[in-house]
């Protein structure tokens, strides 16, 4: 309701072309909230607002807009206004914007920027996607260990307008090698004549520019950091990853893993704006693969035709049993994929986890066997009940072990463990369940062994 009210108010100000009132509207309020209000407007209205408000604040608002909306707004801006917008944007956000633009548009913008800005863009763009370097910003405050506290505070005050955060400042030597960290609180509380090196923390948590961005995000979460410094191969400080950027990465990675768990490839932009052809291409491969995978289930059923013909009651329990194995496997896989993603579990834990999963799955299987044995007794008699109960225990154990082990196997093979998705686990467990079920039936039921 608040957003709708603010949108209507903003549209009234645009219609009146009252520049002063528009500027006052955006002076108050959180930039994130204002950007959300902005996202509900038409592109022409957003462009009109950007004409009136302060360029620096306009760039901050623009950076908060969804990527697909940014792209549409960019297409509606003149080259001059676009250059001003890009120049005023936070360093990491403008690099992300330029990466999404076609080469010819990007090449048209870069010459209009100052040399220092072009160099910064090229440096930040040089890091491979998915690395810590690709999500860092160069907007940080660096101090010398030999500065006094008074000098450090003066430098913070001078660089604060351009810094992503001033709550942390990083202490570097003459070669920009990271030596320590000092917080704004420590600087304010320390005597003005004291040296920075006397109050800095030399034990700094950092990321390397070429390490996986997920590992950098885990460090920020684990150590509850506002920002994480990033160093290159020469141990020199090259940027920082802020907490808000880490949250964005965590959100993107979680979304990507969720899509993979449904055997859907990565979808750029949002599902709302994705085209039918894109969604078809992202979903068709694994569906076709799993169709052929399910042939093994059909082959297993065909192989045991005589068993089925002799005891038709077995067919009644087939979906129940194989689904139970697939469900148990999907549960185990979900738990293990998440544990591997968060670093709670590593490759060397596989044997320990395997032993525990056998115990847990056996308990689950026995419980489910007791639950289904009464139905087996009612539908087919004692022999069928014994087959169904025995099969339930085995398929739950086998399905759980497949679901738990597959993420480890994929990690070992350098694949994303999120690929060990529910449909894939279910298809494998289904084929195994069919063979287990009818093998047990053939061994136990009279006249079949």
Tab-separated table of C-alpha atoms in Angstrom:
chain	number	residue	atom	x	y	z
A	1	UNK	CA	0.000	0.000	0.000
A	2	UNK	CA	2.877	2.372	0.857
A	3	UNK	CA	4.579	1.710	-2.478
A	4	UNK	CA	1.366	2.390	-4.402
A	5	UNK	CA	0.868	5.660	-2.524
A	6	UNK	CA	4.432	6.783	-3.211
A	7	UNK	CA	4.169	5.833	-6.889
A	8	UNK	CA	1.012	7.915	-7.280
A	9	UNK	CA	2.657	10.850	-5.482
A	10	UNK	CA	5.728	10.596	-7.690
A	11	UNK	CA	3.649	10.471	-10.869
A	12	UNK	CA	1.899	13.652	-9.763
A	13	UNK	CA	5.247	15.403	-9.308
A	14	UNK	CA	6.424	14.229	-12.745
A	15	UNK	CA	3.247	15.553	-14.348
A	16	UNK	CA	3.750	18.931	-12.646
A	17	UNK	CA	7.415	19.025	-13.771
A	18	UNK	CA	8.299	20.418	-10.345
A	19	UNK	CA	12.043	19.737	-10.233
A	20	UNK	CA	12.508	21.035	-6.691
A	21	UNK	CA	9.704	18.844	-5.364
A	22	UNK	CA	11.114	15.814	-7.199
A	23	UNK	CA	14.535	16.397	-5.665
A	24	UNK	CA	12.993	16.740	-2.192
A	25	UNK	CA	11.064	13.494	-2.738
A	26	UNK	CA	14.302	11.581	-3.219
A	27	UNK	CA	16.273	13.344	-0.488
A	28	UNK	CA	14.143	11.665	2.163
A	29	UNK	CA	13.736	7.908	2.324
A	30	UNK	CA	15.951	4.878	1.891
A	31	UNK	CA	17.616	4.548	-1.556
A	32	UNK	CA	16.462	0.930	-1.765
A	33	UNK	CA	12.839	1.909	-1.079
A	34	UNK	CA	13.037	4.827	-3.510
A	35	UNK	CA	14.453	2.499	-6.166
A	36	UNK	CA	11.586	0.073	-5.571
A	37	UNK	CA	9.138	2.940	-6.116
A	38	UNK	CA	11.047	3.885	-9.257
A	39	UNK	CA	10.827	0.314	-10.583
A	40	UNK	CA	7.004	0.610	-10.734
A	41	UNK	CA	7.197	3.529	-13.172
A	42	UNK	CA	7.329	3.498	-16.944
A	43	UNK	CA	10.713	3.881	-18.616
A	44	UNK	CA	9.857	7.393	-19.849
A	45	UNK	CA	8.997	8.418	-16.298
A	46	UNK	CA	12.274	7.037	-14.939
A	47	UNK	CA	14.251	8.890	-17.612
A	48	UNK	CA	12.393	12.102	-16.738
A	49	UNK	CA	13.250	11.709	-13.040
A	50	UNK	CA	16.930	11.108	-13.805
A	51	UNK	CA	16.952	14.493	-15.556
A	52	UNK	CA	15.972	16.326	-12.373
A	53	UNK	CA	17.738	14.649	-9.457
A	54	UNK	CA	21.394	14.831	-8.453
A	55	UNK	CA	23.506	12.617	-10.797
A	56	UNK	CA	25.248	10.813	-7.921
A	57	UNK	CA	21.989	9.947	-6.219
A	58	UNK	CA	20.408	9.107	-9.572
A	59	UNK	CA	23.236	6.650	-10.242
A	60	UNK	CA	22.692	5.045	-6.825
A	61	UNK	CA	18.974	4.654	-7.509
A	62	UNK	CA	19.661	3.261	-10.968
A	63	UNK	CA	22.085	0.701	-9.493
A	64	UNK	CA	19.263	-0.621	-7.284
A	65	UNK	CA	16.934	-1.283	-10.224
A	66	UNK	CA	16.542	-4.872	-11.533
A	67	UNK	CA	19.047	-5.723	-14.273
A	68	UNK	CA	16.404	-6.136	-16.975
A	69	UNK	CA	14.895	-2.732	-16.154
A	70	UNK	CA	18.348	-1.111	-16.177
A	71	UNK	CA	18.852	-2.420	-19.696
A	72	UNK	CA	15.571	-0.899	-20.925
A	73	UNK	CA	16.337	2.469	-19.307
A	74	UNK	CA	19.825	2.517	-20.855
A	75	UNK	CA	18.308	2.112	-24.317
A	76	UNK	CA	16.187	5.222	-23.698
A	77	UNK	CA	19.020	7.505	-22.556
A	78	UNK	CA	21.097	9.747	-24.779
A	79	UNK	CA	24.817	8.922	-25.041
A	80	UNK	CA	25.761	12.005	-23.022
A	81	UNK	CA	23.337	11.252	-20.205
A	82	UNK	CA	24.340	7.580	-20.194
A	83	UNK	CA	28.017	8.522	-19.846
A	84	UNK	CA	27.184	10.800	-16.902
A	85	UNK	CA	25.168	8.006	-15.297
A	86	UNK	CA	27.907	5.385	-15.755
A	87	UNK	CA	30.580	7.754	-14.434
A	88	UNK	CA	28.554	8.396	-11.259
A	89	UNK	CA	27.643	4.751	-10.555
A	90	UNK	CA	29.402	2.669	-7.877
A	91	UNK	CA	32.434	1.031	-9.500
A	92	UNK	CA	31.272	-2.580	-9.229
A	93	UNK	CA	27.727	-1.783	-10.375
A	94	UNK	CA	28.841	0.058	-13.496
A	95	UNK	CA	31.132	-2.824	-14.457
A	96	UNK	CA	28.170	-5.222	-14.141
A	97	UNK	CA	26.086	-2.888	-16.309
A	98	UNK	CA	28.752	-2.594	-19.004
A	99	UNK	CA	29.241	-6.379	-19.085
A	100	UNK	CA	25.565	-6.800	-19.904
A	101	UNK	CA	25.694	-4.309	-22.773
A	102	UNK	CA	26.521	-5.268	-26.376
A	103	UNK	CA	30.155	-4.661	-27.390
A	104	UNK	CA	29.343	-1.788	-29.756
A	105	UNK	CA	27.375	0.113	-27.096
A	106	UNK	CA	30.096	-0.417	-24.523
A	107	UNK	CA	32.776	0.790	-26.905
A	108	UNK	CA	30.731	3.919	-27.604
A	109	UNK	CA	30.577	4.805	-23.894
A	110	UNK	CA	34.147	4.139	-22.740
A	111	UNK	CA	35.805	7.013	-24.689
A	112	UNK	CA	33.520	9.490	-22.928
A	113	UNK	CA	34.788	8.486	-19.485
A	114	UNK	CA	37.846	9.839	-17.729
A	115	UNK	CA	41.053	7.825	-18.133
A	116	UNK	CA	41.053	6.800	-14.459
A	117	UNK	CA	37.494	5.513	-14.772
A	118	UNK	CA	38.333	3.553	-17.939
A	119	UNK	CA	41.349	1.994	-16.248
A	120	UNK	CA	39.259	1.041	-13.231
A	121	UNK	CA	36.563	-0.525	-15.434
A	122	UNK	CA	39.116	-2.507	-17.419
A	123	UNK	CA	40.798	-3.724	-14.239
A	124	UNK	CA	37.576	-4.871	-12.595
A	125	UNK	CA	36.349	-6.419	-15.860
A	126	UNK	CA	39.512	-8.504	-16.210
A	127	UNK	CA	38.547	-10.969	-13.487
A	128	UNK	CA	36.765	-14.148	-14.551
A	129	UNK	CA	33.058	-14.496	-13.830
A	130	UNK	CA	32.366	-16.371	-10.624
A	131	UNK	CA	35.573	-15.252	-8.892
A	132	UNK	CA	35.945	-12.950	-5.904
A	133	UNK	CA	37.577	-10.376	-8.185
A	134	UNK	CA	34.489	-10.203	-10.394
A	135	UNK	CA	32.237	-8.995	-7.551
A	136	UNK	CA	34.616	-6.633	-5.731
A	137	UNK	CA	34.725	-2.853	-5.863
A	138	UNK	CA	37.757	-0.575	-5.891
A	139	UNK	CA	35.998	2.049	-3.736
A	140	UNK	CA	37.747	1.570	-0.398
A	141	UNK	CA	39.959	3.621	1.922
A	142	UNK	CA	43.603	2.614	2.287
A	143	UNK	CA	45.803	3.973	5.080
A	144	UNK	CA	49.506	3.921	5.850
A	145	UNK	CA	50.631	2.264	9.069
A	146	UNK	CA	52.761	5.321	9.842
A	147	UNK	CA	49.849	7.766	9.770
A	148	UNK	CA	48.584	9.243	12.990
A	149	UNK	CA	44.981	8.702	13.981
A	150	UNK	CA	44.247	12.362	13.207
A	151	UNK	CA	45.696	12.006	9.703
A	152	UNK	CA	43.746	8.780	9.137
A	153	UNK	CA	40.443	10.393	10.169
A	154	UNK	CA	41.159	13.356	7.886
A	155	UNK	CA	41.747	10.975	4.984
A	156	UNK	CA	38.563	9.066	5.766
A	157	UNK	CA	36.610	12.328	5.796
A	158	UNK	CA	38.085	13.355	2.427
A	159	UNK	CA	37.454	9.988	0.711
A	160	UNK	CA	34.121	9.127	2.354
A	161	UNK	CA	31.941	10.447	-0.543
A	162	UNK	CA	33.600	8.016	-2.983
A	163	UNK	CA	34.090	5.035	-0.661
A	164	UNK	CA	31.718	2.057	-0.563
A	165	UNK	CA	32.198	1.873	3.205
A	166	UNK	CA	34.224	3.843	5.760
A	167	UNK	CA	33.520	1.581	8.723
A	168	UNK	CA	36.632	-0.377	7.794
A	169	UNK	CA	39.884	1.091	6.472
A	170	UNK	CA	42.710	-1.105	5.231
A	171	UNK	CA	46.359	-0.592	6.130
A	172	UNK	CA	48.805	-1.168	3.269
A	173	UNK	CA	52.532	-0.726	2.732
A	174	UNK	CA	54.261	1.160	-0.076
A	175	UNK	CA	53.573	-1.764	-2.456
A	176	UNK	CA	49.902	-1.869	-1.415
A	177	UNK	CA	50.395	-5.195	0.360
A	178	UNK	CA	47.711	-5.703	2.984
A	179	UNK	CA	49.127	-5.279	6.486
A	180	UNK	CA	46.077	-4.781	8.658
A	181	UNK	CA	42.623	-3.392	9.236
A	182	UNK	CA	41.314	-0.609	11.442
A	183	UNK	CA	37.680	0.199	12.186
A	184	UNK	CA	36.147	3.651	12.305
A	185	UNK	CA	35.226	3.006	15.944
A	186	UNK	CA	38.869	2.283	16.843
A	187	UNK	CA	40.007	5.470	15.126
A	188	UNK	CA	37.433	7.625	16.902
A	189	UNK	CA	38.289	6.188	20.327
A	190	UNK	CA	42.089	6.299	19.916
A	191	UNK	CA	44.245	9.340	20.887
A	192	UNK	CA	44.794	11.569	17.846
A	193	UNK	CA	48.597	11.362	18.089
A	194	UNK	CA	48.722	7.545	18.114
A	195	UNK	CA	50.001	5.686	15.040
A	196	UNK	CA	47.625	3.567	12.973
A	197	UNK	CA	49.913	0.546	13.285
A	198	UNK	CA	49.449	0.653	17.071
A	199	UNK	CA	45.680	0.158	16.870
A	200	UNK	CA	45.269	-1.876	13.672
A	201	UNK	CA	44.318	-5.550	13.599
A	202	UNK	CA	47.061	-7.417	11.742
A	203	UNK	CA	45.073	-10.682	11.587
A	204	UNK	CA	42.893	-9.856	8.583
A	205	UNK	CA	40.430	-12.239	6.930
A	206	UNK	CA	40.786	-11.823	3.157
A	207	UNK	CA	39.943	-13.419	-0.177
A	208	UNK	CA	42.143	-13.924	-3.199
A	209	UNK	CA	40.953	-12.374	-6.441
A	210	UNK	CA	40.901	-15.699	-8.286
A	211	UNK	CA	39.093	-17.761	-5.645
A	212	UNK	CA	35.461	-18.776	-6.061
A	213	UNK	CA	32.989	-16.038	-5.186
A	214	UNK	CA	30.970	-18.494	-3.082
A	215	UNK	CA	33.987	-19.041	-0.831
A	216	UNK	CA	34.336	-15.274	-0.365
A	217	UNK	CA	30.646	-15.012	0.503
A	218	UNK	CA	31.016	-17.835	3.032
A	219	UNK	CA	33.836	-15.929	4.736
A	220	UNK	CA	31.701	-12.805	5.032
A	221	UNK	CA	28.864	-14.843	6.558
A	222	UNK	CA	31.105	-16.945	8.823
A	223	UNK	CA	33.035	-14.026	10.299
A	224	UNK	CA	30.109	-11.557	10.198
A	225	UNK	CA	32.035	-8.986	8.142
A	226	UNK	CA	30.777	-5.727	6.671
A	227	UNK	CA	33.396	-6.028	3.931
A	228	UNK	CA	36.079	-8.484	2.858
A	229	UNK	CA	39.410	-7.292	1.395
A	230	UNK	CA	40.586	-8.946	-1.827
A	231	UNK	CA	44.272	-9.414	-2.694
A	232	UNK	CA	46.010	-10.469	-5.913
A	233	UNK	CA	48.867	-12.888	-6.492
A	234	UNK	CA	51.380	-10.329	-5.244
A	235	UNK	CA	49.506	-9.972	-1.936
A	236	UNK	CA	48.486	-6.429	-2.948
A	237	UNK	CA	45.062	-5.102	-2.000
A	238	UNK	CA	42.970	-4.710	-5.164
A	239	UNK	CA	39.432	-4.262	-3.836
A	240	UNK	CA	36.782	-5.183	-1.287
A	241	UNK	CA	33.573	-7.205	-1.350
A	242	UNK	CA	30.827	-5.519	0.654
A	243	UNK	CA	28.154	-7.314	2.635
A	244	UNK	CA	25.329	-6.183	0.330
A	245	UNK	CA	27.146	-7.506	-2.742
A	246	UNK	CA	27.730	-10.796	-0.908
A	247	UNK	CA	23.999	-11.026	-0.215
A	248	UNK	CA	23.281	-10.498	-3.915
A	249	UNK	CA	25.690	-13.308	-4.835
A	250	UNK	CA	24.204	-15.620	-2.204
A	251	UNK	CA	20.730	-14.925	-3.609
A	252	UNK	CA	21.874	-15.600	-7.181
A	253	UNK	CA	23.707	-18.795	-6.220
A	254	UNK	CA	20.728	-20.078	-4.219
A	255	UNK	CA	18.413	-19.382	-7.172
A	256	UNK	CA	20.801	-21.116	-9.578
A	257	UNK	CA	21.125	-24.155	-7.296
A	258	UNK	CA	17.350	-24.293	-6.915
A	259	UNK	CA	16.952	-24.287	-10.695
A	260	UNK	CA	19.575	-27.015	-11.018
A	261	UNK	CA	17.756	-29.109	-8.438
A	262	UNK	CA	14.872	-29.162	-10.909
A	263	UNK	CA	17.271	-29.929	-13.794
A	264	UNK	CA	16.762	-26.433	-15.202
A	265	UNK	CA	19.775	-24.473	-16.445
A	266	UNK	CA	20.665	-20.966	-15.319
A	267	UNK	CA	18.093	-18.374	-16.397
A	268	UNK	CA	19.430	-14.860	-16.982
A	269	UNK	CA	17.120	-12.143	-15.714
A	270	UNK	CA	13.806	-13.104	-14.150
A	271	UNK	CA	11.335	-15.885	-14.830
A	272	UNK	CA	8.665	-13.244	-15.458
A	273	UNK	CA	10.511	-11.776	-18.439
A	274	UNK	CA	11.999	-15.025	-19.791
A	275	UNK	CA	10.780	-16.018	-23.251
A	276	UNK	CA	9.081	-19.315	-24.082
A	277	UNK	CA	12.000	-20.447	-26.304
A	278	UNK	CA	14.523	-19.791	-23.510
A	279	UNK	CA	12.477	-21.778	-20.986
A	280	UNK	CA	12.067	-24.608	-23.501
A	281	UNK	CA	15.832	-24.787	-24.103
A	282	UNK	CA	16.624	-24.722	-20.382
A	283	UNK	CA	14.238	-27.568	-19.568
A	284	UNK	CA	14.253	-29.908	-22.555
A	285	UNK	CA	17.718	-31.538	-22.255
A	286	UNK	CA	17.339	-33.211	-18.884
A	287	UNK	CA	13.730	-34.176	-19.523
A	288	UNK	CA	14.784	-36.065	-22.656
A	289	UNK	CA	17.754	-37.641	-20.849
A	290	UNK	CA	15.515	-38.784	-17.997
A	291	UNK	CA	13.010	-40.251	-20.471
A	292	UNK	CA	15.731	-42.561	-21.751
A	293	UNK	CA	16.894	-43.193	-18.206
A	294	UNK	CA	13.444	-44.484	-17.318
A	295	UNK	CA	13.783	-47.099	-20.053
A	296	UNK	CA	15.796	-49.114	-17.523
A	297	UNK	CA	12.744	-49.234	-15.276
A	298	UNK	CA	10.653	-50.496	-18.180
A	299	UNK	CA	13.300	-53.056	-19.071
A	300	UNK	CA	13.321	-54.315	-15.496
A	301	UNK	CA	9.555	-54.752	-15.523
A	302	UNK	CA	9.728	-56.594	-18.864
A	303	UNK	CA	12.410	-58.943	-17.510
A	304	UNK	CA	10.166	-60.013	-14.627
A	305	UNK	CA	7.002	-60.540	-16.708
A	306	UNK	CA	6.603	-64.090	-15.427
A	307	UNK	CA	6.769	-62.964	-11.804
A	308	UNK	CA	4.170	-60.273	-12.431
A	309	UNK	CA	1.899	-62.707	-14.309
A	310	UNK	CA	1.989	-65.160	-11.414
A	311	UNK	CA	1.361	-62.538	-8.713
A	312	UNK	CA	-0.608	-59.630	-10.169
A	313	UNK	CA	-0.993	-58.140	-6.670
A	314	UNK	CA	2.663	-57.124	-6.876
A	315	UNK	CA	1.765	-54.407	-9.399
A	316	UNK	CA	-0.364	-52.609	-6.813
A	317	UNK	CA	2.682	-51.949	-4.612
A	318	UNK	CA	5.128	-51.036	-7.396
A	319	UNK	CA	4.499	-47.235	-7.491
A	320	UNK	CA	4.439	-47.062	-3.691
A	321	UNK	CA	7.801	-48.801	-3.288
A	322	UNK	CA	9.795	-47.098	-6.022
A	323	UNK	CA	8.442	-43.673	-5.046
A	324	UNK	CA	9.537	-44.312	-1.462
A	325	UNK	CA	13.082	-45.024	-2.632
A	326	UNK	CA	13.102	-41.887	-4.780
A	327	UNK	CA	11.696	-39.727	-1.991
A	328	UNK	CA	14.282	-40.977	0.494
A	329	UNK	CA	17.038	-40.341	-2.043
A	330	UNK	CA	15.785	-36.833	-2.772
A	331	UNK	CA	15.761	-36.014	0.945
A	332	UNK	CA	19.308	-37.260	1.417
A	333	UNK	CA	20.541	-35.433	-1.698
A	334	UNK	CA	18.938	-32.142	-0.640
A	335	UNK	CA	20.600	-32.285	2.782
A	336	UNK	CA	23.985	-33.196	1.324
A	337	UNK	CA	23.963	-30.630	-1.491
A	338	UNK	CA	23.249	-27.866	1.000
A	339	UNK	CA	25.892	-29.121	3.433
A	340	UNK	CA	28.509	-29.220	0.663
A	341	UNK	CA	27.503	-25.751	-0.553
A	342	UNK	CA	27.863	-24.197	2.904
A	343	UNK	CA	31.114	-25.989	3.703
A	344	UNK	CA	29.611	-27.956	6.624
A	345	UNK	CA	30.691	-31.171	4.880
A	346	UNK	CA	33.798	-31.798	2.748
A	347	UNK	CA	34.925	-34.707	0.578
A	348	UNK	CA	36.829	-36.477	3.355
A	349	UNK	CA	33.579	-36.754	5.369
A	350	UNK	CA	31.992	-39.152	2.865
A	351	UNK	CA	32.769	-42.408	4.713
A	352	UNK	CA	31.544	-41.001	8.026
A	353	UNK	CA	28.366	-39.665	6.418
A	354	UNK	CA	27.845	-42.977	4.580
A	355	UNK	CA	27.929	-44.986	7.813
A	356	UNK	CA	25.481	-42.659	9.521
A	357	UNK	CA	23.160	-42.660	6.504
A	358	UNK	CA	22.993	-46.469	6.586
A	359	UNK	CA	21.758	-46.324	10.176
A	360	UNK	CA	19.262	-43.529	9.516
A	361	UNK	CA	17.957	-45.072	6.279
A	362	UNK	CA	17.589	-48.511	7.904
A	363	UNK	CA	15.508	-46.964	10.665
A	364	UNK	CA	13.382	-45.114	8.132
A	365	UNK	CA	12.974	-48.237	6.008
A	366	UNK	CA	11.915	-50.404	8.945
A	367	UNK	CA	9.366	-47.817	10.050
A	368	UNK	CA	7.918	-47.561	6.544
A	369	UNK	CA	7.956	-51.364	6.208
A	370	UNK	CA	5.837	-51.728	9.327
A	371	UNK	CA	3.436	-49.103	7.974
A	372	UNK	CA	3.006	-50.881	4.627
A	373	UNK	CA	3.088	-54.523	5.784
A	374	UNK	CA	-0.520	-54.406	6.965
A	375	UNK	CA	-1.622	-53.272	3.513
A	376	UNK	CA	0.421	-56.091	1.964
A	377	UNK	CA	-1.206	-58.619	4.247
A	378	UNK	CA	-4.655	-57.325	3.330
A	379	UNK	CA	-4.042	-57.218	-0.428
A	380	UNK	CA	-1.990	-60.395	-0.969
A	381	UNK	CA	-1.448	-62.438	2.146
A	382	UNK	CA	1.632	-63.123	4.300
A	383	UNK	CA	4.037	-63.818	1.410
A	384	UNK	CA	3.205	-60.549	-0.372
A	385	UNK	CA	3.434	-58.675	2.930
A	386	UNK	CA	6.907	-60.094	3.519
A	387	UNK	CA	8.037	-59.147	-0.001
A	388	UNK	CA	6.660	-55.616	0.280
A	389	UNK	CA	8.124	-55.033	3.764
A	390	UNK	CA	11.539	-56.428	2.798
A	391	UNK	CA	11.607	-54.383	-0.391
A	392	UNK	CA	10.661	-51.209	1.468
A	393	UNK	CA	13.659	-51.520	3.775
A	394	UNK	CA	16.090	-52.193	0.917
A	395	UNK	CA	14.826	-49.509	-1.496
A	396	UNK	CA	14.838	-46.818	1.194
A	397	UNK	CA	18.411	-47.702	2.170
A	398	UNK	CA	19.598	-47.904	-1.451
A	399	UNK	CA	17.770	-44.703	-2.460
A	400	UNK	CA	19.189	-42.811	0.534
A	401	UNK	CA	22.742	-43.978	-0.181
A	402	UNK	CA	22.414	-42.982	-3.849
A	403	UNK	CA	21.026	-39.582	-2.887
A	404	UNK	CA	23.755	-38.991	-0.310
A	405	UNK	CA	26.658	-40.235	-2.441
A	406	UNK	CA	25.844	-38.659	-5.805
A	407	UNK	CA	26.622	-35.069	-4.664
A	408	UNK	CA	30.007	-36.281	-3.390
A	409	UNK	CA	30.705	-38.047	-6.696
A	410	UNK	CA	29.787	-34.953	-8.721
A	411	UNK	CA	31.966	-32.757	-6.494
A	412	UNK	CA	34.877	-35.164	-6.995
A	413	UNK	CA	34.368	-34.951	-10.764
A	414	UNK	CA	34.365	-31.108	-10.550
A	415	UNK	CA	30.647	-30.833	-11.333
A	416	UNK	CA	28.161	-28.753	-9.366
A	417	UNK	CA	26.606	-31.035	-6.702
A	418	UNK	CA	23.293	-29.219	-7.212
A	419	UNK	CA	23.030	-31.248	-10.422
A	420	UNK	CA	22.217	-34.205	-8.149
A	421	UNK	CA	18.620	-33.093	-8.438
A	422	UNK	CA	15.382	-34.705	-7.395
A	423	UNK	CA	14.436	-35.861	-10.946
A	424	UNK	CA	17.867	-37.426	-11.511
A	425	UNK	CA	17.905	-39.168	-8.129
A	426	UNK	CA	14.330	-40.361	-8.616
A	427	UNK	CA	15.077	-41.850	-12.041
A	428	UNK	CA	18.085	-43.788	-10.727
A	429	UNK	CA	16.198	-44.939	-7.616
A	430	UNK	CA	13.197	-45.994	-9.730
A	431	UNK	CA	15.294	-48.315	-11.899
A	432	UNK	CA	17.041	-49.770	-8.854
A	433	UNK	CA	13.720	-50.152	-7.032
A	434	UNK	CA	12.109	-52.160	-9.822
A	435	UNK	CA	15.012	-54.603	-9.929
A	436	UNK	CA	15.163	-54.915	-6.119
A	437	UNK	CA	11.416	-55.442	-5.790
A	438	UNK	CA	11.008	-58.185	-8.322
A	439	UNK	CA	14.278	-59.876	-7.382
A	440	UNK	CA	13.073	-60.176	-3.784
A	441	UNK	CA	9.639	-61.321	-4.973
A	442	UNK	CA	11.167	-64.012	-7.189
A	443	UNK	CA	13.317	-65.242	-4.315
A	444	UNK	CA	10.562	-65.374	-1.683
A	445	UNK	CA	7.289	-66.242	-3.417
A	446	UNK	CA	6.566	-69.925	-3.985
A	447	UNK	CA	6.874	-71.303	-7.495
A	448	UNK	CA	9.190	-68.525	-8.761
A	449	UNK	CA	12.641	-69.256	-7.306
